[in-house]
Amino acid sequence: MNRLQQKLQEDKKLLSIYFTAGYPSLNDTVSIIEDLEKSGVDLIEIGLPFSDPLADGPTIQASSTQALKNGMTTEILFNQLKDIRKTVNIPLIIMGYFNPMLQYGVEAFCKQCQAIGIDGLIIPDLPVDVYHDEYKAIFDTYGLVNVFLITPQTSEERIRYIDSISNGFIYMVSSASVTGSQSGFGDEQTAYFKRISDMNLKNPQIVGFGINNNETFNQATTYAKGAIIGSAFIKHVSSEKLDTIPDFVSGILQ
């Protein structure tokens, strides 16, 4: 059982923060991770910037563009994280698109993730069936959890299939829109959260998209194990100094 699987067994609602590696500045990656852990975050999604991020809204897209301009690459990220387990204990997930991983070599990428202490991957554009048939054995070899996304439009049959081949959590996208494009959850989304909860899946669910404050965090975690904040955090580090990260996190968890 890796760090992520252990964390998911804790009797508490989990806060996950997403940020883009190499943003605001190329060498901010490690200090942001360390500050987030010290602030009480439960797990961190490290975004590997990509030039064509399909699911990302304008805030995360802009941060990816800037990170690429700053010079961020897969190799640089791995180099930045090579000693991360000397200072950080919470689960770390790399979230990115499949193209950079394929260019690096899927097995080489997974092997490097294991070497530096990455616990899981989120690859929104890697189809579930392709993963299962071609790559699951590699992920298992290197002890990596692969996290799949579901949306309100995902069929029950598909959700149960995803649940059957998952060994971490299911990323429950709150709506069909891109990241960072909504505020608050209405009755329709609440009903969706409850519907998935009532399916009694073996993997816990963590909600992403649309969580930006204490109220939306509490709404999202009424029926789910945790919630992910991305765009709101990136907006914060864009406009505030990095030493205010504890203020941001305490505002969510108050």
PDB file of C-alpha atoms in Angstrom:
ATOM      1  CA  MET A   1       0.000   0.000   0.000  1.00  0.00           C
ATOM      2  CA  ASN A   2       1.541   3.307  -1.047  1.00  0.00           C
ATOM      3  CA  ARG A   3       1.212   6.740   0.601  1.00  0.00           C
ATOM      4  CA  LEU A   4      -1.889   7.649  -1.411  1.00  0.00           C
ATOM      5  CA  GLN A   5      -3.736   4.452  -0.557  1.00  0.00           C
ATOM      6  CA  GLN A   6      -2.861   4.918   3.127  1.00  0.00           C
ATOM      7  CA  LYS A   7      -4.040   8.539   3.077  1.00  0.00           C
ATOM      8  CA  LEU A   8      -7.388   7.526   1.566  1.00  0.00           C
ATOM      9  CA  GLN A   9      -8.012   5.272   4.574  1.00  0.00           C
ATOM     10  CA  GLU A  10      -7.745   8.148   7.056  1.00  0.00           C
ATOM     11  CA  ASP A  11     -10.986   9.101   8.783  1.00  0.00           C
ATOM     12  CA  LYS A  12     -11.178  12.679   7.511  1.00  0.00           C
ATOM     13  CA  LYS A  13     -12.165  14.746   4.498  1.00  0.00           C
ATOM     14  CA  LEU A  14      -9.145  15.269   2.263  1.00  0.00           C
ATOM     15  CA  LEU A  15      -7.955  18.476   0.630  1.00  0.00           C
ATOM     16  CA  SER A  16      -5.915  18.090  -2.534  1.00  0.00           C
ATOM     17  CA  ILE A  17      -4.244  21.069  -4.182  1.00  0.00           C
ATOM     18  CA  TYR A  18      -3.284  21.178  -7.848  1.00  0.00           C
ATOM     19  CA  PHE A  19      -0.581  23.539  -9.075  1.00  0.00           C
ATOM     20  CA  THR A  20       1.450  23.834 -12.254  1.00  0.00           C
ATOM     21  CA  ALA A  21       5.098  22.837 -11.925  1.00  0.00           C
ATOM     22  CA  GLY A  22       7.439  25.675 -12.859  1.00  0.00           C
ATOM     23  CA  TYR A  23       4.903  28.412 -12.093  1.00  0.00           C
ATOM     24  CA  PRO A  24       5.011  31.260 -11.172  1.00  0.00           C
ATOM     25  CA  SER A  25       8.780  30.787 -11.568  1.00  0.00           C
ATOM     26  CA  LEU A  26      10.655  27.744 -12.840  1.00  0.00           C
ATOM     27  CA  ASN A  27      12.191  26.885  -9.468  1.00  0.00           C
ATOM     28  CA  ASP A  28       9.105  27.426  -7.280  1.00  0.00           C
ATOM     29  CA  THR A  29       7.982  23.785  -7.560  1.00  0.00           C
ATOM     30  CA  VAL A  30       9.624  22.319  -4.451  1.00  0.00           C
ATOM     31  CA  SER A  31       8.957  25.260  -2.128  1.00  0.00           C
ATOM     32  CA  ILE A  32       5.243  25.247  -3.078  1.00  0.00           C
ATOM     33  CA  ILE A  33       4.999  21.517  -2.297  1.00  0.00           C
ATOM     34  CA  GLU A  34       6.747  21.977   1.049  1.00  0.00           C
ATOM     35  CA  ASP A  35       4.573  24.969   1.991  1.00  0.00           C
ATOM     36  CA  LEU A  36       1.378  23.120   1.069  1.00  0.00           C
ATOM     37  CA  GLU A  37       2.280  20.168   3.295  1.00  0.00           C
ATOM     38  CA  LYS A  38       3.175  22.471   6.207  1.00  0.00           C
ATOM     39  CA  SER A  39      -0.192  24.232   5.722  1.00  0.00           C
ATOM     40  CA  GLY A  40      -2.175  21.024   6.235  1.00  0.00           C
ATOM     41  CA  VAL A  41      -2.920  19.875   2.687  1.00  0.00           C
ATOM     42  CA  ASP A  42      -3.476  16.100   2.453  1.00  0.00           C
ATOM     43  CA  LEU A  43      -2.198  15.416  -1.051  1.00  0.00           C
ATOM     44  CA  ILE A  44      -0.794  17.377  -3.964  1.00  0.00           C
ATOM     45  CA  GLU A  45      -1.295  17.162  -7.711  1.00  0.00           C
ATOM     46  CA  ILE A  46       1.738  18.453  -9.567  1.00  0.00           C
ATOM     47  CA  GLY A  47       0.737  19.638 -13.018  1.00  0.00           C
ATOM     48  CA  LEU A  48       3.169  18.807 -15.808  1.00  0.00           C
ATOM     49  CA  PRO A  49       2.547  21.672 -18.261  1.00  0.00           C
ATOM     50  CA  PHE A  50       1.530  20.796 -21.804  1.00  0.00           C
ATOM     51  CA  SER A  51       0.953  22.978 -24.849  1.00  0.00           C
ATOM     52  CA  ASP A  52      -2.548  21.659 -25.581  1.00  0.00           C
ATOM     53  CA  PRO A  53      -4.340  21.080 -22.256  1.00  0.00           C
ATOM     54  CA  LEU A  54      -7.837  19.970 -23.283  1.00  0.00           C
ATOM     55  CA  ALA A  55      -9.619  19.929 -19.909  1.00  0.00           C
ATOM     56  CA  ASP A  56      -8.026  23.015 -18.412  1.00  0.00           C
ATOM     57  CA  GLY A  57      -9.710  26.369 -18.104  1.00  0.00           C
ATOM     58  CA  PRO A  58      -8.019  29.690 -18.842  1.00  0.00           C
ATOM     59  CA  THR A  59      -6.288  30.046 -15.454  1.00  0.00           C
ATOM     60  CA  ILE A  60      -4.501  26.696 -15.605  1.00  0.00           C
ATOM     61  CA  GLN A  61      -3.844  27.075 -19.335  1.00  0.00           C
ATOM     62  CA  ALA A  62      -2.161  30.423 -18.705  1.00  0.00           C
ATOM     63  CA  SER A  63      -0.040  28.934 -15.906  1.00  0.00           C
ATOM     64  CA  SER A  64       0.998  26.065 -18.202  1.00  0.00           C
ATOM     65  CA  THR A  65       1.943  28.480 -20.965  1.00  0.00           C
ATOM     66  CA  GLN A  66       4.050  30.519 -18.544  1.00  0.00           C
ATOM     67  CA  ALA A  67       5.682  27.413 -17.055  1.00  0.00           C
ATOM     68  CA  LEU A  68       6.676  26.252 -20.544  1.00  0.00           C
ATOM     69  CA  LYS A  69       8.074  29.720 -21.272  1.00  0.00           C
ATOM     70  CA  ASN A  70       9.983  29.459 -17.992  1.00  0.00           C
ATOM     71  CA  GLY A  71      11.609  26.332 -19.411  1.00  0.00           C
ATOM     72  CA  MET A  72       9.755  23.560 -17.579  1.00  0.00           C
ATOM     73  CA  THR A  73      10.165  20.083 -19.095  1.00  0.00           C
ATOM     74  CA  THR A  74       9.562  16.533 -17.893  1.00  0.00           C
ATOM     75  CA  GLU A  75      13.281  16.074 -17.259  1.00  0.00           C
ATOM     76  CA  ILE A  76      13.547  19.307 -15.280  1.00  0.00           C
ATOM     77  CA  LEU A  77      10.531  18.364 -13.156  1.00  0.00           C
ATOM     78  CA  PHE A  78      12.033  14.984 -12.323  1.00  0.00           C
ATOM     79  CA  ASN A  79      15.299  16.689 -11.452  1.00  0.00           C
ATOM     80  CA  GLN A  80      13.529  19.216  -9.206  1.00  0.00           C
ATOM     81  CA  LEU A  81      11.751  16.390  -7.370  1.00  0.00           C
ATOM     82  CA  LYS A  82      14.688  14.006  -6.997  1.00  0.00           C
ATOM     83  CA  ASP A  83      15.107  14.782  -3.276  1.00  0.00           C
ATOM     84  CA  ILE A  84      11.483  15.665  -2.463  1.00  0.00           C
ATOM     85  CA  ARG A  85      11.038  12.699  -0.117  1.00  0.00           C
ATOM     86  CA  LYS A  86      13.716  14.082   2.168  1.00  0.00           C
ATOM     87  CA  THR A  87      11.319  16.868   3.188  1.00  0.00           C
ATOM     88  CA  VAL A  88       7.775  15.865   2.149  1.00  0.00           C
ATOM     89  CA  ASN A  89       5.711  12.904   3.385  1.00  0.00           C
ATOM     90  CA  ILE A  90       2.227  13.413   1.942  1.00  0.00           C
ATOM     91  CA  PRO A  91       1.105  11.719  -1.296  1.00  0.00           C
ATOM     92  CA  LEU A  92       2.236  13.325  -4.548  1.00  0.00           C
ATOM     93  CA  ILE A  93       0.493  12.799  -7.875  1.00  0.00           C
ATOM     94  CA  ILE A  94       1.678  14.008 -11.266  1.00  0.00           C
ATOM     95  CA  MET A  95      -1.186  15.225 -13.437  1.00  0.00           C
ATOM     96  CA  GLY A  96      -0.514  15.693 -17.101  1.00  0.00           C
ATOM     97  CA  TYR A  97      -1.332  14.667 -20.618  1.00  0.00           C
ATOM     98  CA  PHE A  98      -0.221  11.463 -22.262  1.00  0.00           C
ATOM     99  CA  ASN A  99       1.882  12.971 -25.052  1.00  0.00           C
ATOM    100  CA  PRO A 100       4.852  14.071 -22.865  1.00  0.00           C
ATOM    101  CA  MET A 101       4.733  10.730 -21.081  1.00  0.00           C
ATOM    102  CA  LEU A 102       4.761   8.856 -24.396  1.00  0.00           C
ATOM    103  CA  GLN A 103       7.658  10.971 -25.668  1.00  0.00           C
ATOM    104  CA  TYR A 104       9.629  10.241 -22.501  1.00  0.00           C
ATOM    105  CA  GLY A 105       8.767   6.533 -22.709  1.00  0.00           C
ATOM    106  CA  VAL A 106       5.933   5.187 -20.569  1.00  0.00           C
ATOM    107  CA  GLU A 107       8.036   2.672 -18.650  1.00  0.00           C
ATOM    108  CA  ALA A 108      10.931   5.109 -18.228  1.00  0.00           C
ATOM    109  CA  PHE A 109       8.460   7.722 -16.940  1.00  0.00           C
ATOM    110  CA  CYS A 110       6.910   5.303 -14.439  1.00  0.00           C
ATOM    111  CA  LYS A 111      10.319   4.076 -13.295  1.00  0.00           C
ATOM    112  CA  GLN A 112      11.439   7.656 -12.661  1.00  0.00           C
ATOM    113  CA  CYS A 113       8.216   8.394 -10.765  1.00  0.00           C
ATOM    114  CA  GLN A 114       8.890   5.436  -8.471  1.00  0.00           C
ATOM    115  CA  ALA A 115      12.503   6.492  -7.959  1.00  0.00           C
ATOM    116  CA  ILE A 116      11.581   9.981  -6.717  1.00  0.00           C
ATOM    117  CA  GLY A 117       8.547   8.913  -4.675  1.00  0.00           C
ATOM    118  CA  ILE A 118       5.533   9.788  -6.817  1.00  0.00           C
ATOM    119  CA  ASP A 119       2.443   7.861  -5.703  1.00  0.00           C
ATOM    120  CA  GLY A 120       0.083   8.215  -8.635  1.00  0.00           C
ATOM    121  CA  LEU A 121      -0.714   9.712 -12.022  1.00  0.00           C
ATOM    122  CA  ILE A 122      -3.734  11.477 -13.503  1.00  0.00           C
ATOM    123  CA  ILE A 123      -3.721  11.418 -17.306  1.00  0.00           C
ATOM    124  CA  PRO A 124      -7.069  12.791 -18.553  1.00  0.00           C
ATOM    125  CA  ASP A 125      -6.511  11.866 -22.206  1.00  0.00           C
ATOM    126  CA  LEU A 126      -5.385   8.266 -21.677  1.00  0.00           C
ATOM    127  CA  PRO A 127      -8.450   6.106 -22.455  1.00  0.00           C
ATOM    128  CA  VAL A 128      -9.364   3.629 -19.749  1.00  0.00           C
ATOM    129  CA  ASP A 129      -9.327   0.650 -22.132  1.00  0.00           C
ATOM    130  CA  VAL A 130      -5.936   1.564 -23.591  1.00  0.00           C
ATOM    131  CA  TYR A 131      -4.531   1.930 -20.081  1.00  0.00           C
ATOM    132  CA  HIS A 132      -5.958  -1.416 -19.004  1.00  0.00           C
ATOM    133  CA  ASP A 133      -4.749  -3.313 -22.075  1.00  0.00           C
ATOM    134  CA  GLU A 134      -1.355  -1.701 -22.646  1.00  0.00           C
ATOM    135  CA  TYR A 135      -0.056   0.089 -19.555  1.00  0.00           C
ATOM    136  CA  LYS A 136      -1.654  -1.195 -16.338  1.00  0.00           C
ATOM    137  CA  ALA A 137       1.031  -3.835 -15.844  1.00  0.00           C
ATOM    138  CA  ILE A 138       3.735  -1.150 -16.070  1.00  0.00           C
ATOM    139  CA  PHE A 139       1.977   1.093 -13.539  1.00  0.00           C
ATOM    140  CA  ASP A 140       1.582  -1.879 -11.196  1.00  0.00           C
ATOM    141  CA  THR A 141       5.256  -2.821 -11.552  1.00  0.00           C
ATOM    142  CA  TYR A 142       6.301   0.631 -10.325  1.00  0.00           C
ATOM    143  CA  GLY A 143       3.652   0.930  -7.601  1.00  0.00           C
ATOM    144  CA  LEU A 144       1.773   3.800  -9.224  1.00  0.00           C
ATOM    145  CA  VAL A 145      -1.924   4.454  -8.754  1.00  0.00           C
ATOM    146  CA  ASN A 146      -3.659   5.632 -11.931  1.00  0.00           C
ATOM    147  CA  VAL A 147      -6.586   7.955 -11.274  1.00  0.00           C
ATOM    148  CA  PHE A 148      -9.492   8.125 -13.731  1.00  0.00           C
ATOM    149  CA  LEU A 149     -11.982  10.930 -14.216  1.00  0.00           C
ATOM    150  CA  ILE A 150     -15.765  10.616 -14.347  1.00  0.00           C
ATOM    151  CA  THR A 151     -18.314  13.335 -15.166  1.00  0.00           C
ATOM    152  CA  PRO A 152     -22.085  13.699 -14.680  1.00  0.00           C
ATOM    153  CA  GLN A 153     -22.440  12.227 -18.175  1.00  0.00           C
ATOM    154  CA  THR A 154     -20.421   9.048 -17.497  1.00  0.00           C
ATOM    155  CA  SER A 155     -22.683   5.972 -17.612  1.00  0.00           C
ATOM    156  CA  GLU A 156     -23.113   3.763 -14.568  1.00  0.00           C
ATOM    157  CA  GLU A 157     -21.645   0.840 -16.522  1.00  0.00           C
ATOM    158  CA  ARG A 158     -18.534   2.878 -17.324  1.00  0.00           C
ATOM    159  CA  ILE A 159     -18.184   4.107 -13.747  1.00  0.00           C
ATOM    160  CA  ARG A 160     -18.353   0.555 -12.423  1.00  0.00           C
ATOM    161  CA  TYR A 161     -15.731  -0.555 -14.951  1.00  0.00           C
ATOM    162  CA  ILE A 162     -13.434   2.318 -13.909  1.00  0.00           C
ATOM    163  CA  ASP A 163     -13.999   1.385 -10.278  1.00  0.00           C
ATOM    164  CA  SER A 164     -13.118  -2.250 -10.997  1.00  0.00           C
ATOM    165  CA  ILE A 165      -9.677  -1.410 -12.426  1.00  0.00           C
ATOM    166  CA  SER A 166      -8.825   1.435 -10.025  1.00  0.00           C
ATOM    167  CA  ASN A 167      -6.802   1.097  -6.845  1.00  0.00           C
ATOM    168  CA  GLY A 168      -6.819   4.636  -5.439  1.00  0.00           C
ATOM    169  CA  PHE A 169      -9.582   7.178  -5.860  1.00  0.00           C
ATOM    170  CA  ILE A 170     -11.945   8.258  -8.618  1.00  0.00           C
ATOM    171  CA  TYR A 171     -11.640  11.882  -9.731  1.00  0.00           C
ATOM    172  CA  MET A 172     -15.235  13.085  -9.842  1.00  0.00           C
ATOM    173  CA  VAL A 173     -15.447  16.060 -12.190  1.00  0.00           C
ATOM    174  CA  SER A 174     -18.243  18.239 -10.822  1.00  0.00           C
ATOM    175  CA  SER A 175     -19.560  19.375 -14.206  1.00  0.00           C
ATOM    176  CA  ALA A 176     -18.993  19.041 -17.931  1.00  0.00           C
ATOM    177  CA  SER A 177     -17.231  22.406 -18.132  1.00  0.00           C
ATOM    178  CA  VAL A 178     -13.502  23.122 -18.011  1.00  0.00           C
ATOM    179  CA  THR A 179     -11.658  23.857 -14.782  1.00  0.00           C
ATOM    180  CA  GLY A 180     -12.188  27.126 -12.952  1.00  0.00           C
ATOM    181  CA  SER A 181     -15.379  28.086 -14.781  1.00  0.00           C
ATOM    182  CA  GLN A 182     -18.003  27.943 -12.064  1.00  0.00           C
ATOM    183  CA  SER A 183     -18.762  29.062  -8.543  1.00  0.00           C
ATOM    184  CA  GLY A 184     -20.873  27.078  -6.110  1.00  0.00           C
ATOM    185  CA  PHE A 185     -22.841  23.901  -6.652  1.00  0.00           C
ATOM    186  CA  GLY A 186     -26.528  23.730  -7.501  1.00  0.00           C
ATOM    187  CA  ASP A 187     -29.130  21.031  -6.884  1.00  0.00           C
ATOM    188  CA  GLU A 188     -28.153  19.177 -10.062  1.00  0.00           C
ATOM    189  CA  GLN A 189     -24.540  18.778  -8.977  1.00  0.00           C
ATOM    190  CA  THR A 190     -25.498  17.856  -5.428  1.00  0.00           C
ATOM    191  CA  ALA A 191     -27.782  15.157  -6.815  1.00  0.00           C
ATOM    192  CA  TYR A 192     -24.896  13.880  -8.952  1.00  0.00           C
ATOM    193  CA  PHE A 193     -22.574  13.720  -5.932  1.00  0.00           C
ATOM    194  CA  LYS A 194     -25.242  11.784  -4.009  1.00  0.00           C
ATOM    195  CA  ARG A 195     -25.949   9.449  -6.944  1.00  0.00           C
ATOM    196  CA  ILE A 196     -22.295   8.439  -7.157  1.00  0.00           C
ATOM    197  CA  SER A 197     -22.050   8.066  -3.372  1.00  0.00           C
ATOM    198  CA  ASP A 198     -25.098   5.769  -3.404  1.00  0.00           C
ATOM    199  CA  MET A 199     -23.348   3.449  -5.897  1.00  0.00           C
ATOM    200  CA  ASN A 200     -21.115   2.291  -3.012  1.00  0.00           C
ATOM    201  CA  LEU A 201     -18.002   2.045  -5.173  1.00  0.00           C
ATOM    202  CA  LYS A 202     -14.913   0.359  -3.736  1.00  0.00           C
ATOM    203  CA  ASN A 203     -12.752   3.420  -4.499  1.00  0.00           C
ATOM    204  CA  PRO A 204     -13.460   6.707  -2.709  1.00  0.00           C
ATOM    205  CA  GLN A 205     -14.317   9.749  -4.795  1.00  0.00           C
ATOM    206  CA  ILE A 206     -12.585  13.133  -4.746  1.00  0.00           C
ATOM    207  CA  VAL A 207     -14.379  16.055  -6.406  1.00  0.00           C
ATOM    208  CA  GLY A 208     -12.612  18.472  -8.728  1.00  0.00           C
ATOM    209  CA  PHE A 209     -13.609  21.559 -10.777  1.00  0.00           C
ATOM    210  CA  GLY A 210     -15.456  24.426  -9.097  1.00  0.00           C
ATOM    211  CA  ILE A 211     -14.058  24.272  -5.549  1.00  0.00           C
ATOM    212  CA  ASN A 212     -12.605  27.605  -4.498  1.00  0.00           C
ATOM    213  CA  ASN A 213     -13.515  28.325  -0.865  1.00  0.00           C
ATOM    214  CA  ASN A 214     -14.656  26.782   2.408  1.00  0.00           C
ATOM    215  CA  GLU A 215     -18.297  26.639   1.318  1.00  0.00           C
ATOM    216  CA  THR A 216     -17.661  24.757  -1.926  1.00  0.00           C
ATOM    217  CA  PHE A 217     -15.160  22.466  -0.175  1.00  0.00           C
ATOM    218  CA  ASN A 218     -17.827  21.502   2.355  1.00  0.00           C
ATOM    219  CA  GLN A 219     -20.473  21.069  -0.362  1.00  0.00           C
ATOM    220  CA  ALA A 220     -18.176  18.832  -2.406  1.00  0.00           C
ATOM    221  CA  THR A 221     -17.183  16.665   0.555  1.00  0.00           C
ATOM    222  CA  THR A 222     -20.702  16.090   1.887  1.00  0.00           C
ATOM    223  CA  TYR A 223     -20.908  12.963  -0.268  1.00  0.00           C
ATOM    224  CA  ALA A 224     -17.266  12.526  -1.295  1.00  0.00           C
ATOM    225  CA  LYS A 225     -13.995  11.694   0.446  1.00  0.00           C
ATOM    226  CA  GLY A 226     -12.290  14.913  -0.576  1.00  0.00           C
ATOM    227  CA  ALA A 227     -11.992  17.830  -2.945  1.00  0.00           C
ATOM    228  CA  ILE A 228      -9.376  19.222  -5.310  1.00  0.00           C
ATOM    229  CA  ILE A 229      -8.616  22.913  -5.722  1.00  0.00           C
ATOM    230  CA  GLY A 230      -6.648  24.046  -8.760  1.00  0.00           C
ATOM    231  CA  SER A 231      -7.630  27.273 -10.488  1.00  0.00           C
ATOM    232  CA  ALA A 232      -8.360  29.157  -7.255  1.00  0.00           C
ATOM    233  CA  PHE A 233      -4.940  28.221  -5.863  1.00  0.00           C
ATOM    234  CA  ILE A 234      -3.149  29.218  -9.060  1.00  0.00           C
ATOM    235  CA  LYS A 235      -4.972  32.570  -9.027  1.00  0.00           C
ATOM    236  CA  HIS A 236      -3.769  33.022  -5.448  1.00  0.00           C
ATOM    237  CA  VAL A 237      -0.109  32.341  -6.210  1.00  0.00           C
ATOM    238  CA  SER A 238      -0.396  34.543  -9.304  1.00  0.00           C
ATOM    239  CA  SER A 239      -1.462  37.574  -7.301  1.00  0.00           C
ATOM    240  CA  GLU A 240      -0.046  36.972  -3.809  1.00  0.00           C
ATOM    241  CA  LYS A 241       3.397  36.164  -2.459  1.00  0.00           C
ATOM    242  CA  LEU A 242       4.158  32.464  -2.008  1.00  0.00           C
ATOM    243  CA  ASP A 243       4.532  32.953   1.742  1.00  0.00           C
ATOM    244  CA  THR A 244       0.753  33.491   1.916  1.00  0.00           C
ATOM    245  CA  ILE A 245       0.031  29.851   0.957  1.00  0.00           C
ATOM    246  CA  PRO A 246      -0.856  28.991   4.614  1.00  0.00           C
ATOM    247  CA  ASP A 247      -3.509  31.749   4.544  1.00  0.00           C
ATOM    248  CA  PHE A 248      -5.079  30.286   1.417  1.00  0.00           C
ATOM    249  CA  VAL A 249      -5.229  26.768   2.851  1.00  0.00           C
ATOM    250  CA  SER A 250      -6.572  27.862   6.239  1.00  0.00           C
ATOM    251  CA  GLY A 251      -9.316  29.771   4.435  1.00  0.00           C
ATOM    252  CA  ILE A 252     -10.434  26.520   2.798  1.00  0.00           C
ATOM    253  CA  LEU A 253     -10.193  24.369   5.923  1.00  0.00           C
ATOM    254  CA  GLN A 254     -11.457  26.943   8.469  1.00  0.00           C
TER     255      GLN A 254
END
